[in-house]
């Protein structure tokens, strides 16, 4: 009985996992479709505006030019911020400013789109300078923000490249030190029974069994008499007067 319940539980878990995966796949496909449709609409709208700019000179053509300029500037700034924000956390405030600027850009886009349907040409000509000024202010702000982000990104990349170049130069210099002086080999005593080579015989050193001579500034010691030998009472030429021993008196 317990095995049946375990199998049922496994079956339910598998079904839930399958439903969850299917829902996620459907949502991802829906987002992809929406993105594709939005890009297609933007492309069609900009193509229509370019055609109107060329085909309708005057106020209508200038309105189309203002809309194209506004769209291009805002789209380029948004792409620059989205590309640089993951690598630079300090751009969060810039993203907030761009969102506020986007709200003004959407309002201006709506106003320009309404003016395209204005039948009164005199009113359109009167409102056109104001629309032009608003468009220039928004595009100037968007361009300034985009240029600042690009300069910051280039500066960070340049500084990182300089630091990487210095580290590589240091590592390359360390790798070139392959001719380092090796330590001298430790001296090993010759094996017993082996004859010393010419180098060993030419080395200066004290002879084995040789009696060391008098040091500089010291007097030589007199020879010691051997046992059973008659002491030599004759003064030696190297003895000093106070070192000469008197002759022994004859007691006979």
Backbone as JSON, one array per atom type, in Angstrom:
{
  "sequence": "XXXXXXXXXXXXXXXXXXXXXXXXXXXXXXXXXXXXXXXXXXXXXXXXXXXXXXXXXXXXXXXXXXXXXXXXXXXXXXXXXXXXXXXXXXXXXXXXXXXXXXXXXXXXXXXXXXXXXXXXXXXXXXXXXXXXXXXXXXXXXXXXXXXXXXXXXXXXXXXXXXXXXXXXXXXXXXXXXXXXXXXXXXXXXXXXXXXXXXXXXXXXXXXXXXXXXXXXXXXXXXXXXXXXXXXXXXXXXXXXXXXXXXXXXXXX",
  "N": [[0.82, -1.21, 0.0], [1.92, 1.21, 0.8], [3.83, 1.53, -1.2], [2.21, 2.1, -3.41], [1.17, 4.61, -2.75], [3.55, 6.06, -2.77], [4.25, 5.88, -5.47], [2.09, 7.27, -6.61], [2.57, 9.81, -5.52], [5.02, 10.44, -6.71], [4.18, 10.5, -9.39], [2.43, 12.7, -9.35], [4.23, 14.75, -8.68], [5.87, 14.69, -10.95], [4.02, 15.45, -12.9], [3.43, 18.08, -12.04], [5.94, 19.29, -12.33], [6.2, 19.07, -15.1], [4.05, 20.7, -15.97], [4.86, 23.16, -14.9], [7.25, 23.59, -16.33], [6.2, 23.75, -18.92], [4.61, 26.05, -18.73], [6.56, 28.01, -18.25], [7.97, 27.82, -20.65], [6.01, 28.62, -22.47], [5.59, 31.26, -21.62], [8.16, 32.35, -22.11], [8.25, 32.04, -24.9], [6.13, 33.72, -25.55], [7.13, 36.19, -24.69], [9.29, 36.44, -26.46], [7.89, 36.57, -28.88], [6.42, 38.93, -28.49], [8.53, 40.76, -28.29], [9.62, 40.56, -30.84], [7.46, 41.44, -32.37], [7.23, 44.06, -31.42], [9.69, 45.15, -32.25], [9.34, 44.92, -34.98], [7.19, 46.7, -35.38], [8.4, 49.1, -34.61], [10.34, 49.32, -36.57], [8.75, 49.52, -38.87], [7.38, 51.91, -38.28], [9.48, 53.8, -38.16], [10.41, 53.61, -40.75], [8.19, 54.64, -42.14], [8.26, 57.25, -41.14], [10.66, 58.21, -42.19], [10.07, 58.12, -44.87], [8.0, 60.02, -44.95], [9.41, 62.27, -44.16], [11.02, 62.73, -46.38], [9.13, 62.91, -48.44], [7.24, 64.84, -47.73], [7.85, 67.96, -47.49], [8.43, 70.78, -45.29], [6.35, 71.64, -42.47], [5.26, 69.12, -41.75], [7.22, 67.33, -42.61], [9.31, 68.2, -40.97], [8.34, 67.54, -38.45], [8.38, 64.75, -38.64], [11.14, 64.4, -38.83], [11.93, 65.32, -36.27], [10.79, 63.37, -34.62], [12.18, 61.1, -35.48], [14.81, 61.81, -34.72], [14.48, 61.98, -31.93], [13.73, 59.35, -31.25], [16.0, 57.86, -32.13], [18.1, 58.9, -30.51], [17.25, 58.3, -27.85], [17.01, 55.5, -27.98], [19.67, 54.68, -28.52], [20.99, 55.61, -26.2], [19.69, 54.13, -24.2], [20.49, 51.5, -24.92], [23.27, 51.7, -24.53], [23.41, 52.13, -21.74], [22.22, 49.77, -20.75], [24.07, 47.9, -21.63], [26.38, 48.59, -20.22], [25.68, 48.62, -17.53], [25.64, 46.0, -16.13], [28.41, 45.5, -15.69], [29.29, 47.71, -14.3], [28.43, 48.86, -11.29], [27.93, 51.38, -10.38], [26.29, 52.76, -12.08], [23.66, 52.8, -11.45], [22.27, 55.08, -10.56], [22.39, 56.57, -12.89], [20.75, 55.03, -14.52], [18.29, 55.47, -13.26], [17.96, 58.22, -13.78], [17.77, 58.12, -16.54], [15.37, 56.76, -16.88], [13.56, 58.64, -15.9], [13.99, 60.61, -17.84], [13.09, 59.22, -20.04], [10.37, 59.16, -19.62], [9.65, 61.84, -20.13], [10.41, 61.88, -22.8], [8.54, 60.09, -23.93], [6.16, 61.52, -23.54], [6.69, 63.73, -25.2], [6.88, 62.4, -27.63], [4.26, 61.52, -27.95], [2.96, 64.01, -28.17], [4.1, 65.02, -30.56], [3.16, 63.11, -32.32], [0.42, 63.6, -32.24], [0.38, 66.13, -33.34], [0.92, 65.56, -35.97], [-1.51, 64.87, -37.0], [-2.85, 67.21, -37.05], [-5.0, 69.42, -38.61], [-4.9, 72.14, -39.02], [-2.71, 74.22, -40.41], [-1.52, 76.59, -39.66], [-1.64, 76.62, -36.87], [-0.03, 74.42, -36.41], [2.44, 75.38, -37.38], [2.85, 77.35, -35.47], [3.2, 75.92, -33.1], [5.38, 74.41, -33.63], [8.1, 75.5, -33.13], [8.27, 75.27, -30.31], [8.05, 72.47, -29.99], [10.35, 71.74, -31.29], [12.33, 72.83, -29.61], [11.91, 71.39, -27.19], [12.5, 68.83, -28.1], [15.22, 69.09, -28.75], [16.32, 69.64, -26.2], [15.77, 67.24, -24.83], [17.07, 65.31, -26.42], [19.67, 66.3, -26.24], [20.23, 65.92, -23.5], [20.02, 63.12, -23.38], [22.06, 62.38, -25.17], [24.3, 63.45, -23.82], [24.33, 61.9, -21.49], [24.74, 59.36, -22.62], [27.26, 59.68, -23.88], [28.86, 60.19, -21.65], [28.67, 57.73, -20.32], [29.87, 56.04, -22.21], [32.48, 57.15, -22.32], [33.3, 56.64, -19.7], [33.25, 53.83, -19.7], [35.23, 53.29, -21.63], [37.46, 54.43, -20.35], [37.69, 52.83, -18.04], [38.24, 50.39, -19.27], [40.67, 51.05, -20.49], [42.32, 51.61, -18.25], [42.29, 49.09, -17.03], [43.56, 47.62, -19.02], [46.11, 48.81, -19.0], [46.99, 48.1, -16.41], [46.97, 45.32, -16.69], [48.94, 45.06, -18.68], [51.25, 45.92, -17.27], [51.44, 43.9, -15.32], [51.89, 41.7, -16.96], [54.37, 42.37, -18.1], [56.0, 42.27, -15.8], [55.75, 39.56, -15.16], [56.83, 38.42, -17.47], [59.48, 39.37, -17.28], [60.23, 37.98, -14.98], [60.11, 35.36, -15.9], [62.22, 35.29, -17.69], [64.56, 34.93, -16.23], [66.3, 32.6, -16.41], [68.99, 31.97, -16.23], [70.13, 31.87, -13.68], [72.59, 31.94, -11.04], [73.89, 28.89, -10.0], [74.12, 27.17, -6.85], [77.32, 26.29, -5.32], [78.73, 22.97, -5.58], [78.58, 20.67, -2.9], [81.51, 19.78, -0.97], [83.04, 16.63, -1.13], [84.48, 14.04, 0.72], [87.41, 12.16, -0.2], [87.35, 8.73, -1.22], [88.49, 6.0, 0.83], [91.71, 4.68, 0.08], [91.91, 5.67, -2.42], [93.86, 7.56, -4.71], [94.99, 10.86, -4.37], [94.16, 13.49, -6.58], [95.79, 15.66, -9.0], [94.9, 18.18, -8.35], [94.39, 18.07, -5.63], [96.97, 17.59, -4.64], [98.2, 19.96, -5.23], [97.1, 21.8, -3.61], [97.68, 24.13, -1.07], [98.71, 23.48, 2.28], [99.07, 22.35, 5.68], [101.67, 20.0, 6.34], [101.29, 16.58, 7.1], [102.27, 15.32, 10.18], [104.44, 17.0, 10.35], [106.49, 19.11, 12.3], [105.49, 22.04, 13.74], [107.06, 25.14, 13.05], [108.85, 27.81, 14.79], [106.88, 30.53, 15.75], [106.4, 33.83, 14.36], [108.3, 36.28, 15.99], [108.77, 34.81, 18.34], [111.0, 33.02, 20.52], [113.14, 30.26, 19.75], [112.75, 27.03, 21.24], [115.02, 25.33, 23.47], [116.76, 22.26, 22.74], [115.58, 19.21, 24.11], [117.26, 17.06, 26.4], [117.95, 13.64, 25.87], [117.04, 10.58, 27.58], [119.6, 9.0, 29.46], [121.69, 10.04, 28.05], [124.57, 12.15, 27.95], [124.54, 15.26, 29.34], [124.84, 18.12, 27.34], [127.04, 20.56, 27.96], [128.22, 22.61, 26.71], [128.07, 25.9, 25.59], [125.62, 26.9, 23.32], [125.52, 28.43, 20.14], [123.16, 29.81, 19.64], [122.09, 30.36, 22.05], [121.26, 32.7, 24.58], [123.07, 34.92, 26.85], [121.95, 34.78, 29.44], [120.69, 32.42, 29.29], [122.61, 30.47, 29.27], [123.83, 27.68, 30.9], [125.74, 27.15, 33.88], [128.87, 25.33, 34.13], [128.88, 22.08, 35.6], [130.25, 21.55, 38.78], [133.23, 19.73, 39.58], [132.95, 17.12, 41.62], [134.61, 15.2, 42.35]],
  "CA": [[0.0, 0.0, 0.0], [2.82, 2.36, 0.84], [4.46, 1.67, -2.51], [1.26, 2.74, -4.31], [1.15, 6.04, -2.43], [4.81, 6.66, -3.23], [4.16, 6.02, -6.92], [1.17, 8.36, -6.9], [3.23, 11.06, -5.21], [6.0, 10.69, -7.77], [3.45, 10.86, -10.6], [1.94, 14.08, -9.19], [5.38, 15.65, -8.78], [6.29, 14.76, -12.35], [3.05, 16.24, -13.63], [3.6, 19.47, -11.67], [7.16, 19.78, -12.97], [5.93, 19.25, -16.52], [3.2, 21.88, -16.15], [5.68, 24.36, -14.64], [8.13, 23.79, -17.47], [5.4, 24.17, -20.08], [4.21, 27.44, -18.53], [7.74, 28.84, -18.47], [8.27, 27.82, -22.08], [5.0, 29.44, -23.15], [5.87, 32.67, -21.3], [9.35, 32.76, -22.85], [7.88, 32.19, -26.31], [5.29, 34.91, -25.68], [8.01, 37.36, -24.61], [10.02, 36.53, -27.72], [6.98, 37.04, -29.93], [6.14, 40.35, -28.24], [9.71, 41.54, -28.64], [9.72, 40.59, -32.29], [6.39, 42.3, -32.9], [7.57, 45.44, -31.1], [10.76, 45.59, -33.14], [8.77, 45.1, -36.33], [6.41, 47.93, -35.38], [9.33, 50.23, -34.58], [10.96, 49.42, -37.9], [7.75, 50.03, -39.82], [7.11, 53.31, -37.95], [10.61, 54.64, -38.57], [10.42, 53.65, -42.22], [7.14, 55.57, -42.55], [8.69, 58.61, -40.83], [11.69, 58.6, -43.17], [9.38, 58.4, -46.14], [7.29, 61.3, -44.82], [10.41, 63.36, -44.12], [11.47, 63.01, -47.74], [8.02, 63.19, -49.37], [6.44, 65.99, -47.32], [8.66, 69.03, -46.91], [7.68, 71.74, -44.49], [6.11, 71.31, -41.06], [5.05, 67.67, -41.6], [8.53, 66.7, -42.72], [10.11, 68.52, -39.79], [7.82, 66.72, -37.35], [8.93, 63.4, -38.82], [12.56, 64.47, -38.48], [12.04, 65.43, -34.82], [10.48, 62.07, -34.04], [13.31, 60.19, -35.75], [15.94, 62.21, -33.88], [14.18, 61.61, -30.55], [13.78, 57.88, -31.14], [17.37, 57.37, -32.25], [18.91, 59.27, -29.35], [16.82, 57.55, -26.67], [17.32, 54.09, -28.14], [21.12, 54.5, -28.37], [21.35, 55.8, -24.79], [19.22, 52.97, -23.44], [21.35, 50.35, -25.2], [24.57, 51.91, -23.88], [23.27, 51.91, -20.3], [21.96, 48.36, -20.5], [25.3, 47.14, -21.86], [27.42, 48.92, -19.23], [25.2, 48.48, -16.14], [26.07, 44.79, -15.42], [29.82, 45.56, -15.31], [29.55, 48.89, -13.46], [27.3, 49.03, -10.38], [27.72, 52.79, -10.08], [25.39, 53.34, -13.07], [22.26, 52.69, -11.02], [21.69, 56.42, -10.57], [22.23, 56.96, -14.29], [19.56, 54.35, -15.02], [17.13, 56.19, -12.75], [17.82, 59.47, -14.54], [17.32, 57.81, -17.9], [13.95, 56.42, -16.81], [12.83, 59.91, -15.82], [14.08, 61.25, -19.15], [12.25, 58.46, -20.98], [8.98, 59.6, -19.44], [9.5, 63.09, -20.89], [10.5, 61.57, -24.23], [7.28, 59.5, -24.35], [5.18, 62.61, -23.64], [6.99, 64.49, -26.41], [6.52, 61.56, -28.78], [2.8, 61.57, -28.11], [2.59, 65.34, -28.68], [4.49, 65.09, -31.97], [2.26, 62.26, -33.1], [-0.87, 64.29, -32.36], [0.51, 67.26, -34.27], [0.9, 65.07, -37.34], [-2.91, 64.8, -37.43], [-3.44, 68.55, -36.95], [-5.33, 69.94, -39.95], [-4.64, 73.57, -39.1], [-1.29, 74.39, -40.64], [-1.02, 77.74, -38.92], [-1.4, 76.19, -35.49], [1.14, 73.54, -36.47], [3.63, 76.22, -37.52], [3.06, 78.08, -34.22], [3.66, 75.0, -32.06], [6.59, 73.7, -34.06], [9.32, 75.9, -32.41], [8.29, 74.68, -28.96], [8.36, 71.05, -30.13], [11.76, 71.63, -31.65], [13.14, 73.11, -28.42], [11.8, 70.25, -26.28], [13.23, 67.7, -28.68], [16.66, 69.35, -28.61], [16.71, 69.49, -24.81], [15.76, 65.82, -24.44], [18.14, 64.6, -27.12], [20.95, 66.74, -25.69], [20.43, 65.22, -22.23], [20.28, 61.7, -23.66], [23.39, 62.26, -25.75], [25.3, 63.7, -22.78], [24.39, 60.71, -20.63], [25.34, 58.26, -23.38], [28.68, 59.96, -24.07], [29.53, 60.01, -20.36], [28.77, 56.28, -20.07], [30.87, 55.49, -23.13], [33.81, 57.57, -21.89], [33.63, 55.9, -18.48], [33.56, 52.45, -20.07], [36.52, 53.28, -22.31], [38.49, 54.72, -19.37], [37.88, 51.63, -17.22], [38.92, 49.39, -20.09], [42.05, 51.5, -20.69], [43.04, 51.4, -17.0], [42.47, 47.65, -16.84], [44.57, 47.17, -19.98], [47.42, 49.26, -18.5], [47.36, 47.25, -15.27], [47.29, 43.99, -17.22], [50.23, 45.14, -19.36], [52.33, 45.95, -16.27], [51.57, 42.57, -14.72], [52.49, 40.8, -17.96], [55.79, 42.72, -18.19], [56.66, 41.73, -14.62], [55.8, 38.1, -15.28], [57.79, 38.1, -18.53], [60.81, 39.57, -16.72], [60.54, 36.88, -14.06], [60.31, 34.13, -16.67], [63.49, 35.35, -18.41], [65.68, 34.69, -15.33], [66.64, 31.17, -16.4], [70.45, 31.83, -16.1], [70.51, 32.21, -12.3], [73.8, 31.26, -10.58], [73.59, 27.74, -9.18], [75.02, 27.04, -5.7], [78.45, 25.37, -5.47], [78.5, 21.6, -5.15], [79.24, 20.4, -1.6], [82.75, 19.02, -1.06], [82.93, 15.26, -0.64], [85.78, 13.46, 1.09], [87.79, 11.06, -1.1], [87.18, 7.39, -0.7], [89.76, 5.41, 1.3], [92.43, 3.89, -0.91], [92.0, 6.37, -3.71], [94.97, 8.49, -4.79], [94.53, 12.23, -4.63], [94.45, 14.01, -7.9], [96.76, 16.77, -9.04], [94.38, 19.37, -7.67], [94.55, 17.91, -4.19], [98.38, 17.73, -4.27], [98.65, 21.33, -5.43], [96.51, 22.69, -2.63], [98.56, 24.38, 0.06], [98.18, 23.05, 3.58], [100.12, 21.82, 6.58], [102.07, 18.61, 6.13], [100.92, 15.69, 8.18], [103.43, 14.87, 10.95], [105.5, 18.0, 10.39], [106.47, 19.9, 13.52], [105.37, 23.45, 13.39], [108.22, 25.96, 13.4], [108.56, 28.92, 15.71], [106.08, 31.61, 15.19], [107.13, 35.09, 14.23], [108.41, 37.01, 17.25], [108.99, 33.89, 19.45], [112.33, 32.39, 20.55], [113.08, 28.78, 19.64], [112.97, 26.29, 22.48], [116.25, 24.48, 23.44], [116.47, 20.82, 22.59], [115.51, 18.45, 25.35], [118.19, 15.9, 26.42], [117.32, 12.31, 25.93], [117.4, 9.78, 28.75], [120.84, 8.21, 29.33], [122.71, 10.77, 27.3], [125.29, 13.13, 28.75], [124.08, 16.6, 28.95], [125.79, 18.98, 26.64], [127.24, 21.77, 28.76], [128.82, 23.66, 25.89], [127.05, 26.89, 25.16], [125.23, 26.89, 21.91], [125.6, 29.8, 19.58], [121.87, 30.49, 19.61], [121.65, 30.67, 23.4], [121.58, 34.0, 25.11], [123.93, 34.8, 28.05], [121.23, 34.34, 30.66], [120.2, 31.06, 29.09], [123.71, 29.53, 29.35], [123.91, 27.04, 32.23], [127.14, 26.98, 34.33], [129.36, 23.95, 34.12], [128.78, 21.41, 36.91], [131.56, 21.41, 39.48], [133.7, 18.37, 39.74], [132.83, 16.7, 43.02], [135.56, 14.13, 42.66]],
  "C": [[0.86, 1.27, 0.0], [3.49, 2.58, -0.51], [3.52, 2.37, -3.5], [1.2, 4.23, -4.05], [2.42, 6.74, -2.9], [4.8, 6.87, -4.74], [3.22, 7.15, -7.32], [1.82, 9.73, -6.64], [4.27, 11.42, -6.27], [5.31, 11.12, -9.06], [2.95, 12.31, -10.53], [3.09, 15.08, -9.31], [5.86, 15.8, -10.22], [5.33, 15.6, -13.17], [3.2, 17.73, -13.32], [4.85, 20.07, -12.32], [6.95, 19.99, -14.47], [5.08, 20.47, -16.8], [4.01, 23.16, -15.95], [6.62, 24.64, -15.8], [7.39, 24.27, -18.7], [4.98, 25.64, -19.95], [5.38, 28.38, -18.77], [8.09, 28.92, -19.95], [7.28, 28.69, -22.85], [5.25, 30.92, -22.88], [7.1, 33.18, -22.05], [9.05, 32.95, -24.33], [7.03, 33.44, -26.53], [6.14, 36.19, -25.61], [8.81, 37.53, -25.9], [9.14, 37.05, -28.85], [6.67, 38.52, -29.75], [7.32, 41.23, -28.62], [9.86, 41.65, -30.15], [8.67, 41.51, -32.92], [6.7, 43.77, -32.63], [8.67, 45.97, -32.02], [10.24, 45.79, -34.56], [7.95, 46.38, -36.42], [7.32, 49.16, -35.4], [9.97, 50.43, -35.95], [9.99, 50.0, -38.92], [7.48, 51.51, -39.56], [8.24, 54.21, -38.4], [10.73, 54.7, -40.08], [9.37, 54.63, -42.75], [7.55, 57.02, -42.29], [9.76, 59.09, -41.8], [11.04, 58.93, -44.51], [8.64, 59.72, -46.08], [8.26, 62.47, -44.8], [10.87, 63.74, -45.51], [10.34, 63.46, -48.66], [7.23, 64.43, -49.02], [7.35, 67.06, -46.71], [7.8, 70.01, -46.13], [7.5, 71.26, -43.07], [5.95, 69.81, -40.85], [6.38, 66.93, -41.68], [9.42, 66.99, -41.52], [9.64, 67.75, -38.56], [8.36, 65.29, -37.43], [10.41, 63.36, -38.46], [12.78, 64.55, -36.97], [11.77, 64.09, -34.14], [11.62, 61.07, -34.27], [14.52, 60.52, -34.88], [15.72, 61.8, -32.43], [14.28, 60.1, -30.35], [15.21, 57.35, -31.18], [18.23, 57.68, -31.03], [18.53, 58.45, -28.11], [17.16, 56.06, -26.79], [18.82, 53.84, -27.95], [21.56, 54.65, -26.92], [20.9, 54.62, -23.95], [20.08, 51.74, -23.68], [22.72, 50.49, -24.53], [24.49, 51.66, -22.38], [23.03, 50.44, -19.98], [23.21, 47.51, -20.7], [26.34, 47.37, -20.77], [26.98, 48.68, -17.79], [25.64, 47.18, -15.47], [27.52, 44.82, -14.96], [30.12, 46.71, -14.35], [28.31, 49.15, -12.6], [27.0, 50.5, -10.1], [26.78, 53.47, -11.07], [23.93, 53.23, -12.67], [21.56, 54.05, -11.01], [21.48, 56.91, -12.0], [21.0, 56.28, -14.9], [18.28, 55.03, -14.53], [16.89, 57.5, -13.49], [17.31, 59.2, -15.95], [15.84, 57.43, -17.91], [13.09, 57.68, -16.7], [12.86, 60.65, -17.16], [13.21, 60.54, -20.18], [10.78, 58.84, -20.85], [8.72, 60.9, -20.21], [9.55, 62.82, -22.39], [9.19, 60.95, -24.74], [6.18, 60.56, -24.47], [5.4, 63.44, -24.91], [6.64, 63.7, -27.66], [5.02, 61.57, -29.02], [2.34, 62.92, -28.66], [2.94, 65.49, -30.16], [3.57, 64.25, -32.85], [0.88, 62.88, -33.25], [-0.79, 65.46, -33.34], [0.54, 66.81, -35.71], [-0.53, 65.01, -37.89], [-3.61, 66.16, -37.36], [-3.74, 69.1, -38.34], [-5.0, 71.42, -40.12], [-3.13, 73.79, -39.23], [-0.72, 75.58, -39.88], [-0.74, 77.39, -37.47], [-0.18, 75.28, -35.43], [2.43, 74.34, -36.56], [3.91, 76.99, -36.24], [3.61, 77.18, -33.12], [4.97, 74.31, -32.42], [7.87, 74.18, -33.35], [9.4, 75.32, -31.0], [8.63, 73.2, -29.02], [9.84, 70.84, -30.48], [12.67, 71.85, -30.43], [13.1, 71.95, -27.43], [12.57, 69.05, -26.8], [14.74, 67.89, -28.52], [17.13, 69.18, -27.17], [16.77, 68.02, -24.4], [16.89, 65.06, -25.13], [19.52, 65.02, -26.62], [21.24, 66.03, -24.36], [20.74, 63.75, -22.45], [21.67, 61.5, -24.25], [24.49, 62.48, -24.71], [25.45, 62.5, -21.86], [25.06, 59.54, -21.35], [26.84, 58.46, -23.56], [29.46, 59.77, -22.77], [29.71, 58.52, -20.04], [29.84, 55.65, -20.97], [32.29, 55.88, -22.72], [34.24, 56.84, -20.62], [34.01, 54.45, -18.81], [34.92, 52.35, -20.75], [37.66, 53.53, -21.32], [38.76, 53.5, -18.47], [38.6, 50.54, -18.01], [40.39, 49.76, -20.3], [42.88, 51.28, -19.43], [43.29, 49.91, -16.74], [43.52, 47.1, -17.79], [45.97, 47.59, -19.54], [47.89, 48.39, -17.34], [47.73, 45.85, -15.74], [48.63, 43.98, -17.93], [51.4, 45.17, -18.38], [52.53, 44.58, -15.63], [52.23, 41.59, -15.69], [53.98, 41.09, -18.11], [56.57, 42.17, -17.0], [56.8, 40.21, -14.7], [56.79, 37.68, -16.36], [59.22, 38.29, -18.04], [61.21, 38.46, -15.76], [60.81, 35.58, -14.81], [61.64, 34.12, -17.41], [64.7, 35.08, -17.53], [65.97, 33.19, -15.25], [68.14, 30.93, -16.22], [70.89, 32.21, -14.7], [71.71, 31.37, -11.88], [73.4, 30.12, -9.66], [74.55, 27.66, -8.01], [76.13, 26.04, -5.96], [78.11, 23.99, -4.93], [79.2, 21.35, -3.82], [80.47, 19.51, -1.79], [82.56, 17.67, -0.42], [84.32, 14.71, -0.38], [86.12, 12.33, 0.15], [87.63, 9.72, -0.42], [88.52, 6.83, -0.23], [90.38, 4.52, 0.24], [92.57, 4.55, -2.24], [93.11, 7.39, -3.63], [94.44, 9.88, -5.06], [94.97, 12.69, -5.99], [95.44, 15.15, -7.85], [96.24, 18.01, -8.34], [94.58, 19.26, -6.18], [95.99, 18.08, -3.78], [98.85, 19.16, -4.39], [98.05, 22.28, -4.41], [97.48, 22.89, -1.47], [97.9, 23.95, 1.36], [99.3, 22.5, 4.43], [100.4, 20.36, 6.3], [101.71, 17.8, 7.37], [102.19, 15.22, 8.88], [104.54, 15.88, 11.02], [105.34, 18.82, 11.64], [106.39, 21.36, 13.12], [106.56, 24.23, 13.89], [107.84, 27.07, 14.33], [107.78, 30.0, 15.0], [106.88, 32.88, 15.14], [107.12, 35.81, 15.56], [108.62, 36.14, 18.47], [110.38, 33.26, 19.34], [112.2, 30.89, 20.42], [113.39, 28.13, 20.98], [114.25, 25.45, 22.36], [115.87, 23.02, 23.32], [116.51, 20.12, 23.95], [116.47, 17.26, 25.29], [117.42, 14.61, 26.55], [117.8, 11.57, 27.16], [118.65, 8.97, 28.47], [121.92, 8.91, 28.58], [123.32, 11.83, 28.18], [124.87, 14.51, 28.32], [125.18, 17.41, 28.33], [125.87, 20.3, 27.38], [127.87, 22.88, 27.97], [127.74, 24.65, 25.48], [126.81, 26.82, 23.65], [125.22, 28.32, 21.38], [124.26, 30.52, 19.61], [121.38, 30.86, 20.98], [122.11, 32.06, 23.81], [122.36, 33.86, 26.4], [123.18, 34.32, 29.27], [120.62, 32.98, 30.53], [121.3, 30.01, 29.17], [123.78, 28.99, 30.76], [125.37, 26.89, 32.61], [127.53, 25.52, 34.31], [129.16, 23.32, 35.51], [130.17, 21.22, 37.5], [131.89, 19.95, 39.66], [133.71, 18.04, 41.23], [133.84, 15.66, 43.38], [136.74, 14.75, 43.43]]
}
